[in-house]
CSV table of C-alpha atoms in Angstrom, one decimal:
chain,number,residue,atom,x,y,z
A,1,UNK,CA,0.0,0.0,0.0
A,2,UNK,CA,1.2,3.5,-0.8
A,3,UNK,CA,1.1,6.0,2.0
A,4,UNK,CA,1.5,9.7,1.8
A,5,UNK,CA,4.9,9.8,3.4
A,6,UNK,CA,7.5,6.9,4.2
A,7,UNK,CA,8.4,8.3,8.0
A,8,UNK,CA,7.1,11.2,9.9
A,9,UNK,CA,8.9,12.3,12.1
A,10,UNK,CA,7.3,14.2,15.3
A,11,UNK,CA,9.2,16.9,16.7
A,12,UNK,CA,12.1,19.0,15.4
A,13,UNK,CA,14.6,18.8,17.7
A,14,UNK,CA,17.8,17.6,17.0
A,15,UNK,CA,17.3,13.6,17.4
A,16,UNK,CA,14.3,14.7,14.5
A,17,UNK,CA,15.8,16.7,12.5
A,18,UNK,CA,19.2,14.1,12.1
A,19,UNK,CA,17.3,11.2,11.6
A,20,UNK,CA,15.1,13.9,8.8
A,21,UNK,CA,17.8,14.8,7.2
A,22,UNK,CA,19.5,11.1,7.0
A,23,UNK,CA,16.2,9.7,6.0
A,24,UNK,CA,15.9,12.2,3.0
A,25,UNK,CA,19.1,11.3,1.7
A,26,UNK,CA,18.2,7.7,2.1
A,27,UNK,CA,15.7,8.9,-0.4
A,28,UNK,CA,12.8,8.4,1.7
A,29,UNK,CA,9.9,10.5,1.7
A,30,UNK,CA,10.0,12.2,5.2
A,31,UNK,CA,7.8,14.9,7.1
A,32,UNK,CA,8.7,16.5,9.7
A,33,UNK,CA,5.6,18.0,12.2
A,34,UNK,CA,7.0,20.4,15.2
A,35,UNK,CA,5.2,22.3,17.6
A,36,UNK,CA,8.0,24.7,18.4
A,37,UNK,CA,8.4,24.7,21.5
A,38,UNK,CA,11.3,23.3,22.5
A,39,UNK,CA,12.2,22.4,25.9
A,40,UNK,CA,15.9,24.0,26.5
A,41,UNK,CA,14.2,27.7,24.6
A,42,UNK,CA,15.9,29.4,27.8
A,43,UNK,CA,18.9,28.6,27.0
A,44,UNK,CA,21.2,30.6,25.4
A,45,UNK,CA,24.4,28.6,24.6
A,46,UNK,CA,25.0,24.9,24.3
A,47,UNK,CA,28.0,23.2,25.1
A,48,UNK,CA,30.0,19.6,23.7
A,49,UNK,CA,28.2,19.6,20.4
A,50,UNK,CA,31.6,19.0,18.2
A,51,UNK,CA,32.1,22.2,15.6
A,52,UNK,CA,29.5,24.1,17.2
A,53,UNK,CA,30.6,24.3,20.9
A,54,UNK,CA,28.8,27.5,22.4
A,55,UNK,CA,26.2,27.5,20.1
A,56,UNK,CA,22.5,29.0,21.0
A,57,UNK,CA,20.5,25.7,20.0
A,58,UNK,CA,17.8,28.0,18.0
A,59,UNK,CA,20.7,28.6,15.7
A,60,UNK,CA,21.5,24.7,15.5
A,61,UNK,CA,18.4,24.2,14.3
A,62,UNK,CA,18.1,27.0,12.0
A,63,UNK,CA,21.2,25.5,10.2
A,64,UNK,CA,19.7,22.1,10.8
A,65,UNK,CA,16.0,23.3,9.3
A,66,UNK,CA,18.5,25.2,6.5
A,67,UNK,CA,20.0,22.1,5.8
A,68,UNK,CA,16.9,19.6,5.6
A,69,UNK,CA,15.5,22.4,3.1
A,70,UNK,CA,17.8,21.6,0.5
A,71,UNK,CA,16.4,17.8,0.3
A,72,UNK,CA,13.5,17.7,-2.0
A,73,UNK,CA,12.4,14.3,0.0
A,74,UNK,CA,12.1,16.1,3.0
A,75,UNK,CA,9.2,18.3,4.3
A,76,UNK,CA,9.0,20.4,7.5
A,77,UNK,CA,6.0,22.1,9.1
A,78,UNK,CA,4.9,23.9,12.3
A,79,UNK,CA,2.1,21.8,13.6
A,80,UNK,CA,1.1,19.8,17.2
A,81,UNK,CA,0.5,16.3,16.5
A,82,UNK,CA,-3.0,15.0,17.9
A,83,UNK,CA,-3.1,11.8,17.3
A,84,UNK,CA,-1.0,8.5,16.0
A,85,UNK,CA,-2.9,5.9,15.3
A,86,UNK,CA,-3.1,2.3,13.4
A,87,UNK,CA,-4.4,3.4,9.3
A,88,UNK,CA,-7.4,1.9,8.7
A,89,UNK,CA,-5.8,-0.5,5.8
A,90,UNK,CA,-4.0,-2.2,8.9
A,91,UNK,CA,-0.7,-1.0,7.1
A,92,UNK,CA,0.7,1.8,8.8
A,93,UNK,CA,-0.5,4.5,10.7
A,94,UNK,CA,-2.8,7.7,10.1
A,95,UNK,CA,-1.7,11.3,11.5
A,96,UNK,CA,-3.7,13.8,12.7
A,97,UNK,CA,-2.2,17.0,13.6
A,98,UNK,CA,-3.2,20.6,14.1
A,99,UNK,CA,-1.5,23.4,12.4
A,100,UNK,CA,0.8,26.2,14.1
A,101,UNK,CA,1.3,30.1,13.3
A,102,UNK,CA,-1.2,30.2,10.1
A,103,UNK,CA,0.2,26.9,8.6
A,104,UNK,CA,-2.6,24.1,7.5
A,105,UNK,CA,-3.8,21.2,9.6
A,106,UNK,CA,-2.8,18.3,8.2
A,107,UNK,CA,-4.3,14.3,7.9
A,108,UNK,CA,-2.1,11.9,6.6
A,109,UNK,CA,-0.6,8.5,6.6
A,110,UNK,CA,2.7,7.3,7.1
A,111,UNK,CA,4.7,3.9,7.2
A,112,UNK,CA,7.0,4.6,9.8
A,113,UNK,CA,6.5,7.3,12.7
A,114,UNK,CA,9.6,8.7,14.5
A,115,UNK,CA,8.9,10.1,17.8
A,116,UNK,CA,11.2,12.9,18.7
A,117,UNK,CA,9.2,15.1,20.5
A,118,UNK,CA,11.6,15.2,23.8
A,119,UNK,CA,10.1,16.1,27.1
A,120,UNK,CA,7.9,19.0,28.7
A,121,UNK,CA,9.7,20.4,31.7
A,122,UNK,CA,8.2,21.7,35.4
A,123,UNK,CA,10.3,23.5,37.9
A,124,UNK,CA,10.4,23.7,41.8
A,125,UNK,CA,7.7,25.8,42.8
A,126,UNK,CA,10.3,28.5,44.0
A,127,UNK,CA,9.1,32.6,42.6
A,128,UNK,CA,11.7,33.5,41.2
A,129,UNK,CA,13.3,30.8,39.6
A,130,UNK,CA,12.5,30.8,36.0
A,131,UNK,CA,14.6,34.2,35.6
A,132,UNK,CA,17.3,32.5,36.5
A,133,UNK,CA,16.8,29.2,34.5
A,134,UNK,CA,19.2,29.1,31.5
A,135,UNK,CA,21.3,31.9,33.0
A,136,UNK,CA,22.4,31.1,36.3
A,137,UNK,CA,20.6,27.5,36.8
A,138,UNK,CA,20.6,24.8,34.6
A,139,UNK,CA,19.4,21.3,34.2
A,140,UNK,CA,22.1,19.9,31.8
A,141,UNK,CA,25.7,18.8,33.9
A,142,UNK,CA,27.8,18.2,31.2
A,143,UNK,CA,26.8,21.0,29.2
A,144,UNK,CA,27.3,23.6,31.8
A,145,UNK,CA,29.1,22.3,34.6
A,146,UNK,CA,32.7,22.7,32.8
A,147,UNK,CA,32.3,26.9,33.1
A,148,UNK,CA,31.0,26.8,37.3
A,149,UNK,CA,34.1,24.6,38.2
A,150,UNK,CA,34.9,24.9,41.4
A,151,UNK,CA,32.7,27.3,42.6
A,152,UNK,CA,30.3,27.1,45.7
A,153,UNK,CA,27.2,25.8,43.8
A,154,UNK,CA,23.5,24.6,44.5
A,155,UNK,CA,21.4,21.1,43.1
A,156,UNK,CA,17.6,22.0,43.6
A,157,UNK,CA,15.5,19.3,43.3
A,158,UNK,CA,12.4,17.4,44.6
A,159,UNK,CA,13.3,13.9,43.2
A,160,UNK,CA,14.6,10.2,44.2
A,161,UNK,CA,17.7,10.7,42.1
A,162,UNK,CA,19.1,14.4,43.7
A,163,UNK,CA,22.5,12.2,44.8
A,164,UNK,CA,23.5,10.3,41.6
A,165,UNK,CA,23.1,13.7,40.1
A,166,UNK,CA,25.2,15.4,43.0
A,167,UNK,CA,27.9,13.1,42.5
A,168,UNK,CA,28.0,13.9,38.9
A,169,UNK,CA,28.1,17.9,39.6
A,170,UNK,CA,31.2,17.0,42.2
A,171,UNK,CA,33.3,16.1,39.3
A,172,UNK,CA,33.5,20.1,38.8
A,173,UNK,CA,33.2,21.4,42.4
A,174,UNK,CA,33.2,19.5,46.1
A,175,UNK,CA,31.7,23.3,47.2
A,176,UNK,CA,28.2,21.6,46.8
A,177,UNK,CA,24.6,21.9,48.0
A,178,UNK,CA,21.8,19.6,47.4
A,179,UNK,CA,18.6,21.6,48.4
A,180,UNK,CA,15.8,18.8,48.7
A,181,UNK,CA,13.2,21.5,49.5
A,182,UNK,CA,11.6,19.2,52.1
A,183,UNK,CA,10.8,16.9,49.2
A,184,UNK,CA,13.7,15.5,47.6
A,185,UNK,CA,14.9,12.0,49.0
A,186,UNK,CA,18.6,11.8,49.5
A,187,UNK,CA,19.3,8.4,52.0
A,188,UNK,CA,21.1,8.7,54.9
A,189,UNK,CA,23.8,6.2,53.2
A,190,UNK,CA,23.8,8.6,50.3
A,191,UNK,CA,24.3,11.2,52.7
A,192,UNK,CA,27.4,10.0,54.0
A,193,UNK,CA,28.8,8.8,49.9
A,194,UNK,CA,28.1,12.5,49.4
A,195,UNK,CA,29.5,14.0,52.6
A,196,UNK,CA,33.1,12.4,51.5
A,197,UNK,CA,33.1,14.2,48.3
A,198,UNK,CA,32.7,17.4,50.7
A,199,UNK,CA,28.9,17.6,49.7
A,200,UNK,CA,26.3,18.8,51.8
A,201,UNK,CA,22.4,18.3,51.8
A,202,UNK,CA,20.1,20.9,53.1
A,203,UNK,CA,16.4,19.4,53.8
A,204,UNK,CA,14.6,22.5,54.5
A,205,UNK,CA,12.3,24.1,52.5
A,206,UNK,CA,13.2,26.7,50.6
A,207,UNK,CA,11.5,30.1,50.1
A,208,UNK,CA,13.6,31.4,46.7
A,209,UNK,CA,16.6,31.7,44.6
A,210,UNK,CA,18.2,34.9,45.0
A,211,UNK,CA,20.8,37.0,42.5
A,212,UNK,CA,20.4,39.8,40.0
A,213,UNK,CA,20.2,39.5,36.2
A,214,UNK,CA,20.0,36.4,36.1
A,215,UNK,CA,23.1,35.4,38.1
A,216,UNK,CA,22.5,33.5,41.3
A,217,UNK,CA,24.2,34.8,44.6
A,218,UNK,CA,22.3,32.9,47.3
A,219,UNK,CA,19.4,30.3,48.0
A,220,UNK,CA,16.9,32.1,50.9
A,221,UNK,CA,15.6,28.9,52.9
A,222,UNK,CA,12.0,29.4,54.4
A,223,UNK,CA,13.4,30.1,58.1
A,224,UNK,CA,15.3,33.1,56.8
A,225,UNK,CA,18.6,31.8,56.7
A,226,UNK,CA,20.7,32.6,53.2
A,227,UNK,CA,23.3,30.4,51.9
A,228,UNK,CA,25.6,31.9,49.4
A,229,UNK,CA,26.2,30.1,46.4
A,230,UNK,CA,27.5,31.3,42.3
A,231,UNK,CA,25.1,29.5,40.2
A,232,UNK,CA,24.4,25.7,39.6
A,233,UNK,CA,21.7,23.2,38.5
A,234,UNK,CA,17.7,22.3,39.1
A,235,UNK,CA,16.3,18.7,38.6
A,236,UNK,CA,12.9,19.5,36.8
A,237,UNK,CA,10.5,16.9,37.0
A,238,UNK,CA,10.5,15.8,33.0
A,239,UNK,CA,7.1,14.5,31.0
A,240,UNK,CA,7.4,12.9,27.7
A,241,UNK,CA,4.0,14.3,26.9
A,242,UNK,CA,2.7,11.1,24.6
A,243,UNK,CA,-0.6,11.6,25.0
A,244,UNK,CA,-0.9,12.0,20.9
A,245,UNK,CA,0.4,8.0,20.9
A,246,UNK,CA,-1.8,6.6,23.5
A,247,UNK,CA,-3.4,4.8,21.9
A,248,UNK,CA,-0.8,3.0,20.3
A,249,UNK,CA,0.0,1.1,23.4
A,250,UNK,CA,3.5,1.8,23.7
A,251,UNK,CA,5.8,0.1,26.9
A,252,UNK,CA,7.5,3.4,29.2
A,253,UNK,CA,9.7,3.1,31.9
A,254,UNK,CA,9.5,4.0,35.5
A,255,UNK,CA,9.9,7.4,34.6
A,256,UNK,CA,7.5,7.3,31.4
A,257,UNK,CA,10.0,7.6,29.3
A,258,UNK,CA,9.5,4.8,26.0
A,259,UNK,CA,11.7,2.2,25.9
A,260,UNK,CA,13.4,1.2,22.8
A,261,UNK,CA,15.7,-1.7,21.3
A,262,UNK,CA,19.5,-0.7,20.8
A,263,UNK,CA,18.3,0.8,17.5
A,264,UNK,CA,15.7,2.8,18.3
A,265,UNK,CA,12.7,0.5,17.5
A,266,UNK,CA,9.6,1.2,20.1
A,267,UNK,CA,7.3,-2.0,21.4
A,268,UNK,CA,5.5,-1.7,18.5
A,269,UNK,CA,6.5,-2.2,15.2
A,270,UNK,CA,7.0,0.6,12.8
A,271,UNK,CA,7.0,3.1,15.5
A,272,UNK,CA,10.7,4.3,16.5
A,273,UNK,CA,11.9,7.0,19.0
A,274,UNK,CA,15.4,8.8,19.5
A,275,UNK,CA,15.9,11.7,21.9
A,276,UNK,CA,14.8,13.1,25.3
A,277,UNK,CA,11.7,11.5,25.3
A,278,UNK,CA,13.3,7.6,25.6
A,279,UNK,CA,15.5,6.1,28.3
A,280,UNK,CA,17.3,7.6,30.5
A,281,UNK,CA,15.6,11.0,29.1
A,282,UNK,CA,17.5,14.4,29.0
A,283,UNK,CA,20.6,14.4,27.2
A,284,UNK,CA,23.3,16.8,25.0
A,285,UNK,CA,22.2,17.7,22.2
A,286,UNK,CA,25.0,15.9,20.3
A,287,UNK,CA,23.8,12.6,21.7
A,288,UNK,CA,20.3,13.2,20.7
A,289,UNK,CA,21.8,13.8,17.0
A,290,UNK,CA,23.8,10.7,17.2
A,291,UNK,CA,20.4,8.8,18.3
A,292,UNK,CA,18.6,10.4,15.3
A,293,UNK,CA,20.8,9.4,12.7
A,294,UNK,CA,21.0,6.2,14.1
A,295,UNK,CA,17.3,5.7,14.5
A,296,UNK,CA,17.4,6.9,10.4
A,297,UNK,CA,19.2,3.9,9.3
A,298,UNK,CA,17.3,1.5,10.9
A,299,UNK,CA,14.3,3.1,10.0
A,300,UNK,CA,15.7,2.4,6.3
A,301,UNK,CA,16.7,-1.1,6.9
A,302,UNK,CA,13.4,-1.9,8.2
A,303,UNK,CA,11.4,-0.1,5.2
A,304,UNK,CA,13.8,-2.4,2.9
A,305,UNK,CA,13.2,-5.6,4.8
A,306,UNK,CA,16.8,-6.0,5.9
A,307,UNK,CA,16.9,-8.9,8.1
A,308,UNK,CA,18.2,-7.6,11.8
A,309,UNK,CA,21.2,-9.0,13.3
């Protein structure tokens, strides 16, 4: 059966647009659907991508969307996917999706779907923290932590996993603070792994994040008692958001993240996802373009029946 597009590919981040751009020169007929609004938009400069260390990731994927344009196989457009479901034919899968900023809605079908919509991100509940995120706070360690080294910092965060990520952050600075904010679970045994790094956990609530411009100088703690600090990270809690694939019935993880083969194939065949949005979730965004392009050429082996090792 012949289907409007080979793949589409949901979300136009850079695990999408690799695999986009590696499936059009695959010469497969690929769309693109993005609802522009990408997770890390606060951030100004990214960090580790190889050639383009520094670079603001809008301008990574304007090159990337510049790039892709050049590929007659390949279509991008602004629109929120609704709905992926099984085509009616019981070959592939029909797409539903709702146009963005003026540009159509669209119905289609496809043979292969890539999901690479990435997560949807929700910070402490602190007032003043989201004019510091991306300036003075971040979420990504080995993007940022290289240019806070050794500096008194802060982890905020209301999660089970604040210490594996605490030990990570000491790798740059042993001037640490893991803020739970009364909610965060950091075990006593963890404690005292952290505590020989020179780390320190602080389990009371906190009332803000104080600093100027953007730049952090303190965390205020709900009894009134400021601790100074230059910066550092926040846990968000992270949702994949795949409400628009319920239905499909695919297998997530603890964490709701989808879980995917080696290659990038989902629990059901002919769907595939690369990115944020799979196991273990956030990552740089050179290691969501390596899972893109990966994802591509399996995507093309599959579509030519290439039998898998």
């Amino acid at each position: 059966m012949t289907h409007d597009y080979d793949v589409v590919v949901v979300g136009a981040g850079p695990a999408g647009l690799s695999a986009a751009l590696n499936l059009a020169r695959a010469r497969r007929r690929v769309l693109v659907l993005d609802a522009n609004r990408p997770r890390n938009a606060a951030t100004l400069v990214s960090h580790g991508f190889l050639t383009r260390d520094g670079v603001a990731p809008h301008e990574l994927r304007r090159l990337a969307r510049e790039e892709l344009a050049q590929y007659p196989e390949a279509e991008l457009q602004l629109a929120t996917v609704q709905s992926v479901a099984n085509a009616e034919s019981g070959e592939g899968f029909a797409v539903e999706a709702k146009g963005v900023n003026g540009s159509p809605n669209r119905s289609l079908t496809a043979s292969r779907v890539l999901i690479a919509t990435g997560l949807k991100e929700t910070l402490p509940a602190l007032p003043s923290i989201r004019a510091f995120y991306g300036l003075g706070l971040f979420s990504c360690i080995e993007c940022d932590g290289y240019e806070y080294g050794d500096r008194p910092l802060a982890l905020i965060g209301e999660t089970s996993d604040l210490a594996s990520r605490a030990l990570l952050i000491a790798q740059w600075s042993h001037n640490l603070t893991v803020f739970t904010n009364g909610v965060g679970r950091v075990s006593p045994t963890q404690e005292a792994v952290l505590a020989e790094r020179g780390v320190r956990v602080e389990r009371r609530e906190i009332a803000d994040v104080v600093g100027d411009r953007g730049v952090v100088s303190a965390v205020l703690l709900a009894d009134g008692e400021s601790i100074p600090v230059d910066g550092g990270f926040v846990r968000p809690r992270w949702d994949a958001a795949l409400g628009y694939v319920e239905g499909l019935g695919l297998e997530t993880d603890g964490w709701g993240l989808l879980e995917t083969d080696a290659d990038g194939r989902t629990s059901v065949a002919g769907v595939y996802a690369a990115g944020d949005s799979t196991a273990p979730g956030p990552q740089q965004l050179i290691v969501a373009a390596g899972a893109g392009a990966r994802v591509a050429s399996t995507i093309n082996r599959d579509l030519i029946g290439i039998p898998r090792h």
